[in-house]
Amino acid sequence: MSTQQHSVLTAEMASRFASLALNHLTREYPNKLMHAMSSAADAQTPRQLHPIFYGSYDWHSCVHGYWLLLRLLDRFPQLPEAEKIIEVAGRHFTAENVAGEMAYLQQTQHAGFERPYGWAWCLALSQQLHEMTLPQAAEWAKTLAPMSRFFEKSFSTFLPKATYPLRVGSHFNTAFALALTLDYARCVKHHKLAELIEETALRWHLEDVHCQAWEPGGDEFLSPSLMEAELMRRVLPPEAFVTWFGRFLPDLAHSQPATLFIPATVTDRSDGKIGHLDGLNLSRAWCQRSLASALPAGDPRAVLLRQTAEAHLHSALNHLDSTYMGEHWLATFALLALEA
């Protein structure tokens, strides 16, 4: 398959992604819990702890697995998997199950649970439901609203005391979380949250210049440098962003820093951490394509970014289901890249 064929999301690809997600969304094991315990009574199974998001190996992957399915369904209502997607969501998005998820989130020992990655994905899921025309979506959004409000408050409490950003390529990356959450806040017209995110992004990143792009690390699935730029693209007015971007990556037109133009090498996809690098290639492609679209017409940097995005996509798209370590999450990032 050529790189050009990879660059557009088709109904066939959407069906493939949906099948992958349906195969792991309600698969409880294997499972990697991030679980703080205060007594022996807290030793429970994933489904007992998380009555909705118990599958897909870990909580956050299950959350964005639902996001993936619902987004695909919105784009392609005639998907062969449509009936199954609606059935699975309807069976899990119930008030009783949300109450179970909330009981976990509200325990004191879980105050930092999934911060900030899972927080952001839960809000992205809510945004997807708010934007859908599917008749059931509005009711599902209402059912999940307690979780949405909880994570709105979590961000509102956390960001003012977060003196520094987390410039890493893993789940703790703050630019990724703020980018998704800003999209959500604008969608639902939560103006105070949107303003807080914008202020935080400017406080953290407005003066950043000459990014060295010391990446990738061996377990990264996000580019710290490109993800920061993608956040600032959302925050700054178009002309101001182009100026900021020129200071942040001043040698981009000369394919520097070179590491941003070379897809990461994945040596062992059965190793969950090394396998993250397939996700890095997909998320880089997402950022590269999105950033290219923000540059002026005819800007040579845009051409370079688009070409590089194709190379990154090509390196990863055929490996979404090589092992369960990738199968349980990579399609989400493939969709982000293909839709950019």
Short mmCIF file of C-alpha atoms in Angstrom, two decimals:
data_model
loop_
_atom_site.label_atom_id
_atom_site.label_comp_id
_atom_site.label_asym_id
_atom_site.label_seq_id
_atom_site.Cartn_x
_atom_site.Cartn_y
_atom_site.Cartn_z
CA MET A 1 0.00 0.00 0.00
CA SER A 2 1.41 3.41 -0.90
CA THR A 3 1.82 6.27 1.50
CA GLN A 4 -0.74 8.26 -0.49
CA GLN A 5 -3.36 5.57 0.12
CA HIS A 6 -2.56 5.68 3.81
CA SER A 7 -3.25 9.39 4.09
CA VAL A 8 -7.06 9.36 3.83
CA LEU A 9 -9.48 7.63 6.18
CA THR A 10 -11.73 5.31 4.19
CA ALA A 11 -14.82 3.34 5.15
CA GLU A 12 -12.77 0.17 4.86
CA MET A 13 -10.16 1.48 7.29
CA ALA A 14 -12.88 2.70 9.64
CA SER A 15 -14.37 -0.77 9.72
CA ARG A 16 -10.98 -2.27 10.46
CA PHE A 17 -10.42 0.17 13.32
CA ALA A 18 -13.89 -0.48 14.71
CA SER A 19 -13.37 -4.24 14.65
CA LEU A 20 -10.09 -3.85 16.51
CA ALA A 21 -11.71 -1.72 19.20
CA LEU A 22 -14.72 -3.98 19.62
CA ASN A 23 -12.36 -6.90 20.16
CA HIS A 24 -10.70 -5.29 23.16
CA LEU A 25 -13.21 -2.83 24.60
CA THR A 26 -14.94 -5.42 26.80
CA ARG A 27 -11.93 -7.73 27.16
CA GLU A 28 -11.12 -7.59 30.84
CA TYR A 29 -7.81 -9.45 30.74
CA PRO A 30 -4.91 -8.98 30.40
CA ASN A 31 -5.26 -5.81 32.44
CA LYS A 32 -2.83 -3.28 33.87
CA LEU A 33 -4.42 -1.56 36.83
CA MET A 34 -3.24 1.77 38.20
CA HIS A 35 -4.81 1.24 41.55
CA ALA A 36 -4.06 2.69 44.99
CA MET A 37 -5.25 0.52 47.87
CA SER A 38 -6.04 1.60 51.41
CA SER A 39 -7.12 -1.82 52.69
CA ALA A 40 -7.53 -5.44 51.65
CA ALA A 41 -11.10 -4.62 50.65
CA ASP A 42 -9.71 -2.65 47.71
CA ALA A 43 -8.35 -5.84 46.12
CA GLN A 44 -10.98 -6.23 43.39
CA THR A 45 -11.12 -7.13 39.71
CA PRO A 46 -10.98 -4.47 36.99
CA ARG A 47 -14.68 -4.79 36.27
CA GLN A 48 -15.60 -4.49 39.93
CA LEU A 49 -13.51 -1.33 40.18
CA HIS A 50 -14.51 0.15 36.83
CA PRO A 51 -17.92 -1.02 35.61
CA ILE A 52 -17.60 0.89 32.31
CA PHE A 53 -13.90 1.19 31.57
CA TYR A 54 -12.64 -2.24 32.58
CA GLY A 55 -11.39 -3.45 29.20
CA SER A 56 -8.70 -2.56 26.67
CA TYR A 57 -5.81 -3.42 29.04
CA ASP A 58 -6.06 -0.16 30.99
CA TRP A 59 -8.63 2.48 31.96
CA HIS A 60 -7.54 5.27 29.62
CA SER A 61 -7.31 3.00 26.59
CA CYS A 62 -10.84 1.81 27.26
CA VAL A 63 -12.05 5.41 27.46
CA HIS A 64 -10.53 6.37 24.14
CA GLY A 65 -11.62 3.06 22.66
CA TYR A 66 -15.20 4.26 23.13
CA TRP A 67 -14.21 7.64 21.69
CA LEU A 68 -12.77 5.88 18.65
CA LEU A 69 -15.88 3.79 18.02
CA LEU A 70 -18.28 6.68 18.41
CA ARG A 71 -16.21 8.96 16.21
CA LEU A 72 -16.04 6.31 13.51
CA LEU A 73 -19.78 5.76 13.76
CA ASP A 74 -20.36 9.50 13.41
CA ARG A 75 -18.17 9.63 10.30
CA PHE A 76 -19.50 6.41 8.77
CA PRO A 77 -23.07 5.73 10.01
CA GLN A 78 -23.36 2.71 7.72
CA LEU A 79 -20.40 0.89 9.26
CA PRO A 80 -20.97 -2.87 9.39
CA GLU A 81 -20.12 -2.61 13.09
CA ALA A 82 -22.64 0.17 13.79
CA GLU A 83 -25.25 -2.00 15.50
CA LYS A 84 -22.64 -3.58 17.74
CA ILE A 85 -21.14 -0.21 18.67
CA ILE A 86 -24.53 1.13 19.72
CA GLU A 87 -25.31 -2.03 21.68
CA VAL A 88 -22.02 -2.00 23.60
CA ALA A 89 -22.23 1.71 24.43
CA GLY A 90 -25.85 1.45 25.49
CA ARG A 91 -25.11 -1.52 27.71
CA HIS A 92 -22.24 0.23 29.48
CA PHE A 93 -23.29 3.90 29.58
CA THR A 94 -25.83 3.55 32.39
CA ALA A 95 -26.43 5.60 35.51
CA GLU A 96 -25.58 2.62 37.70
CA ASN A 97 -22.24 2.08 35.98
CA VAL A 98 -21.38 5.78 36.13
CA ALA A 99 -22.12 5.72 39.85
CA GLY A 100 -19.62 2.87 40.18
CA GLU A 101 -16.95 4.79 38.27
CA MET A 102 -17.63 7.89 40.37
CA ALA A 103 -17.38 5.94 43.62
CA TYR A 104 -13.84 5.02 42.60
CA LEU A 105 -12.83 8.48 41.41
CA GLN A 106 -14.07 10.20 44.55
CA GLN A 107 -11.96 8.13 46.93
CA THR A 108 -9.17 10.21 48.47
CA GLN A 109 -6.42 7.79 47.49
CA HIS A 110 -7.42 8.13 43.83
CA ALA A 111 -7.12 11.92 43.61
CA GLY A 112 -4.33 11.66 41.03
CA PHE A 113 -5.83 8.73 39.12
CA GLU A 114 -5.18 9.09 35.37
CA ARG A 115 -3.95 12.68 35.65
CA PRO A 116 -3.89 14.24 33.11
CA TYR A 117 -4.19 11.76 30.20
CA GLY A 118 -7.27 9.86 31.29
CA TRP A 119 -8.93 13.05 32.45
CA ALA A 120 -8.55 14.55 28.99
CA TRP A 121 -9.73 11.46 27.16
CA CYS A 122 -12.85 11.23 29.31
CA LEU A 123 -13.70 14.82 28.36
CA ALA A 124 -12.92 14.09 24.71
CA LEU A 125 -15.40 11.21 24.89
CA SER A 126 -17.99 13.57 26.32
CA GLN A 127 -17.28 16.07 23.54
CA GLN A 128 -17.76 13.36 20.93
CA LEU A 129 -21.15 12.53 22.38
CA HIS A 130 -22.15 16.21 22.45
CA GLU A 131 -21.26 16.60 18.76
CA MET A 132 -23.01 13.49 17.43
CA THR A 133 -26.32 13.33 15.60
CA LEU A 134 -26.95 9.75 16.76
CA PRO A 135 -30.23 9.89 18.75
CA GLN A 136 -28.80 7.97 21.72
CA ALA A 137 -25.73 10.21 22.03
CA ALA A 138 -27.42 13.08 23.87
CA GLU A 139 -28.74 10.70 26.53
CA TRP A 140 -25.36 9.04 26.88
CA ALA A 141 -23.71 12.45 27.30
CA LYS A 142 -26.22 13.25 30.05
CA THR A 143 -25.53 9.91 31.73
CA LEU A 144 -21.76 10.49 31.70
CA ALA A 145 -22.13 14.12 32.84
CA PRO A 146 -21.10 13.43 36.47
CA MET A 147 -17.74 12.19 35.22
CA SER A 148 -17.37 15.16 32.88
CA ARG A 149 -18.07 17.59 35.72
CA PHE A 150 -15.65 15.73 37.95
CA PHE A 151 -12.78 16.07 35.49
CA GLU A 152 -13.66 19.69 34.69
CA LYS A 153 -13.23 20.38 38.40
CA SER A 154 -10.08 18.26 38.56
CA PHE A 155 -8.40 20.36 35.87
CA SER A 156 -9.66 23.58 37.42
CA THR A 157 -8.09 22.60 40.74
CA PHE A 158 -4.87 21.19 39.36
CA LEU A 159 -3.76 23.73 36.75
CA PRO A 160 -3.40 26.81 39.00
CA LYS A 161 -0.97 24.91 41.24
CA ALA A 162 0.94 23.25 38.38
CA THR A 163 3.96 25.52 38.28
CA TYR A 164 5.66 23.60 35.49
CA PRO A 165 4.52 21.64 32.43
CA LEU A 166 5.43 18.00 32.00
CA ARG A 167 7.51 17.84 28.82
CA VAL A 168 7.53 14.09 28.41
CA GLY A 169 6.34 11.80 25.64
CA SER A 170 4.11 9.58 27.75
CA HIS A 171 0.75 9.76 29.52
CA PHE A 172 1.92 12.57 31.80
CA ASN A 173 2.42 15.04 28.93
CA THR A 174 0.45 18.15 29.84
CA ALA A 175 0.32 19.69 26.35
CA PHE A 176 -1.62 16.72 24.98
CA ALA A 177 -4.10 16.79 27.85
CA LEU A 178 -4.64 20.54 27.56
CA ALA A 179 -5.13 20.35 23.80
CA LEU A 180 -7.92 17.79 24.12
CA THR A 181 -9.49 19.50 27.10
CA LEU A 182 -9.48 22.91 25.41
CA ASP A 183 -11.38 21.41 22.49
CA TYR A 184 -13.91 20.01 24.95
CA ALA A 185 -14.28 23.26 26.92
CA ARG A 186 -14.91 25.24 23.74
CA CYS A 187 -17.41 22.66 22.50
CA VAL A 188 -19.53 22.74 25.66
CA LYS A 189 -18.95 26.49 26.17
CA HIS A 190 -17.21 26.06 29.51
CA HIS A 191 -15.59 29.47 29.17
CA LYS A 192 -13.82 29.52 32.54
CA LEU A 193 -12.11 26.20 31.87
CA ALA A 194 -11.13 27.29 28.36
CA GLU A 195 -9.66 30.53 29.71
CA LEU A 196 -7.74 28.67 32.41
CA ILE A 197 -6.22 26.32 29.84
CA GLU A 198 -5.29 29.19 27.54
CA GLU A 199 -3.70 31.11 30.41
CA THR A 200 -1.81 28.02 31.56
CA ALA A 201 -0.51 27.24 28.08
CA LEU A 202 0.73 30.81 27.66
CA ARG A 203 2.31 30.78 31.11
CA TRP A 204 4.14 27.56 30.37
CA HIS A 205 5.06 27.93 26.71
CA LEU A 206 4.79 31.43 25.26
CA GLU A 207 8.48 32.22 25.80
CA ASP A 208 9.79 28.84 24.60
CA VAL A 209 12.34 29.26 21.79
CA HIS A 210 14.89 27.15 19.89
CA CYS A 211 13.44 23.78 20.85
CA GLN A 212 16.17 21.14 20.80
CA ALA A 213 13.74 18.22 20.42
CA TRP A 214 15.67 15.70 22.52
CA GLU A 215 13.45 12.86 21.39
CA PRO A 216 12.37 10.19 21.06
CA GLY A 217 12.79 8.49 24.38
CA GLY A 218 12.54 4.73 24.39
CA ASP A 219 8.92 4.54 25.56
CA GLU A 220 7.34 7.68 24.13
CA PHE A 221 4.13 7.81 22.12
CA LEU A 222 3.93 11.60 22.00
CA SER A 223 6.43 14.12 20.67
CA PRO A 224 7.00 16.65 23.47
CA SER A 225 8.02 19.34 20.98
CA LEU A 226 5.31 18.82 18.35
CA MET A 227 2.64 18.33 20.99
CA GLU A 228 3.54 21.64 22.58
CA ALA A 229 3.26 23.32 19.18
CA GLU A 230 -0.09 21.65 18.58
CA LEU A 231 -1.38 23.05 21.88
CA MET A 232 -0.14 26.55 21.03
CA ARG A 233 -1.78 26.30 17.61
CA ARG A 234 -5.07 26.01 19.45
CA VAL A 235 -4.32 28.79 21.91
CA LEU A 236 -2.80 31.57 19.79
CA PRO A 237 -4.46 33.55 16.98
CA PRO A 238 -3.25 32.30 13.55
CA GLU A 239 -0.71 35.03 12.83
CA ALA A 240 0.63 34.99 16.38
CA PHE A 241 1.00 31.24 16.19
CA VAL A 242 3.05 31.41 12.97
CA THR A 243 5.38 33.88 14.69
CA TRP A 244 5.66 31.75 17.81
CA PHE A 245 6.23 28.60 15.77
CA GLY A 246 9.06 30.28 13.86
CA ARG A 247 10.82 31.07 17.12
CA PHE A 248 10.12 27.67 18.64
CA LEU A 249 11.48 25.64 15.71
CA PRO A 250 13.52 28.21 13.76
CA ASP A 251 15.33 25.69 11.52
CA LEU A 252 12.35 23.59 10.51
CA ALA A 253 12.61 24.65 6.86
CA HIS A 254 16.04 22.99 6.83
CA SER A 255 14.65 19.74 8.29
CA GLN A 256 16.07 20.50 11.70
CA PRO A 257 15.92 19.19 14.37
CA ALA A 258 16.53 16.12 12.21
CA THR A 259 14.96 13.71 14.72
CA LEU A 260 11.50 15.15 14.01
CA PHE A 261 11.77 14.04 10.39
CA ILE A 262 12.80 10.42 11.03
CA PRO A 263 10.18 7.85 12.06
CA ALA A 264 11.10 6.06 15.26
CA THR A 265 12.41 2.50 14.97
CA VAL A 266 10.32 -0.16 16.72
CA THR A 267 12.36 -3.26 17.50
CA ASP A 268 9.89 -5.31 19.57
CA ARG A 269 6.15 -4.71 19.35
CA SER A 270 5.42 -7.29 22.05
CA ASP A 271 7.22 -4.99 24.51
CA GLY A 272 4.57 -2.51 25.61
CA LYS A 273 7.05 0.30 26.18
CA ILE A 274 9.04 -0.13 22.98
CA GLY A 275 5.74 -0.59 21.16
CA HIS A 276 4.78 2.91 22.24
CA LEU A 277 7.00 4.12 19.43
CA ASP A 278 4.42 3.08 16.84
CA GLY A 279 2.13 5.49 18.63
CA LEU A 280 4.81 8.16 18.49
CA ASN A 281 4.95 7.83 14.72
CA LEU A 282 1.18 8.14 14.48
CA SER A 283 0.89 11.06 16.89
CA ARG A 284 3.75 12.86 15.15
CA ALA A 285 1.88 12.46 11.87
CA TRP A 286 -1.20 13.94 13.54
CA CYS A 287 0.75 16.96 14.75
CA GLN A 288 2.74 17.38 11.55
CA ARG A 289 -0.36 17.43 9.38
CA SER A 290 -2.22 19.73 11.73
CA LEU A 291 0.68 22.15 12.08
CA ALA A 292 1.20 22.21 8.31
CA SER A 293 -2.40 23.33 7.90
CA ALA A 294 -1.74 26.33 10.16
CA LEU A 295 1.13 27.68 8.05
CA PRO A 296 0.72 30.19 5.21
CA ALA A 297 0.04 28.94 1.70
CA GLY A 298 3.28 28.10 -0.04
CA ASP A 299 5.29 27.85 3.16
CA PRO A 300 8.05 25.27 2.50
CA ARG A 301 7.76 24.07 6.09
CA ALA A 302 4.22 22.90 5.36
CA VAL A 303 5.43 20.78 2.45
CA LEU A 304 8.13 19.21 4.61
CA LEU A 305 5.73 18.51 7.45
CA ARG A 306 3.19 16.85 5.17
CA GLN A 307 5.83 14.69 3.51
CA THR A 308 7.20 13.69 6.90
CA ALA A 309 3.72 12.90 8.17
CA GLU A 310 3.23 10.46 5.29
CA ALA A 311 6.47 8.69 6.17
CA HIS A 312 5.45 8.43 9.82
CA LEU A 313 2.00 7.11 8.92
CA HIS A 314 3.45 4.57 6.54
CA SER A 315 5.79 3.26 9.24
CA ALA A 316 2.98 2.42 11.69
CA LEU A 317 -0.37 1.81 10.01
CA ASN A 318 0.34 -1.81 9.14
CA HIS A 319 1.23 -2.64 12.74
CA LEU A 320 -1.92 -1.65 14.61
CA ASP A 321 -2.71 -5.25 15.52
CA SER A 322 0.73 -6.86 15.52
CA THR A 323 0.35 -7.67 19.23
CA TYR A 324 -2.19 -6.89 21.93
CA MET A 325 0.25 -4.32 23.34
CA GLY A 326 -0.54 -2.19 20.31
CA GLU A 327 -3.95 -3.48 19.35
CA HIS A 328 -5.61 -2.13 22.49
CA TRP A 329 -4.84 1.53 21.66
CA LEU A 330 -2.99 2.33 18.42
CA ALA A 331 -6.05 2.70 16.21
CA THR A 332 -7.07 5.77 18.19
CA PHE A 333 -3.87 7.55 17.23
CA ALA A 334 -4.15 6.34 13.66
CA LEU A 335 -7.55 8.03 13.51
CA LEU A 336 -6.16 11.27 14.94
CA ALA A 337 -3.47 11.28 12.25
CA LEU A 338 -5.78 10.41 9.39
CA GLU A 339 -8.32 13.06 10.34
CA ALA A 340 -5.77 15.85 10.85
#
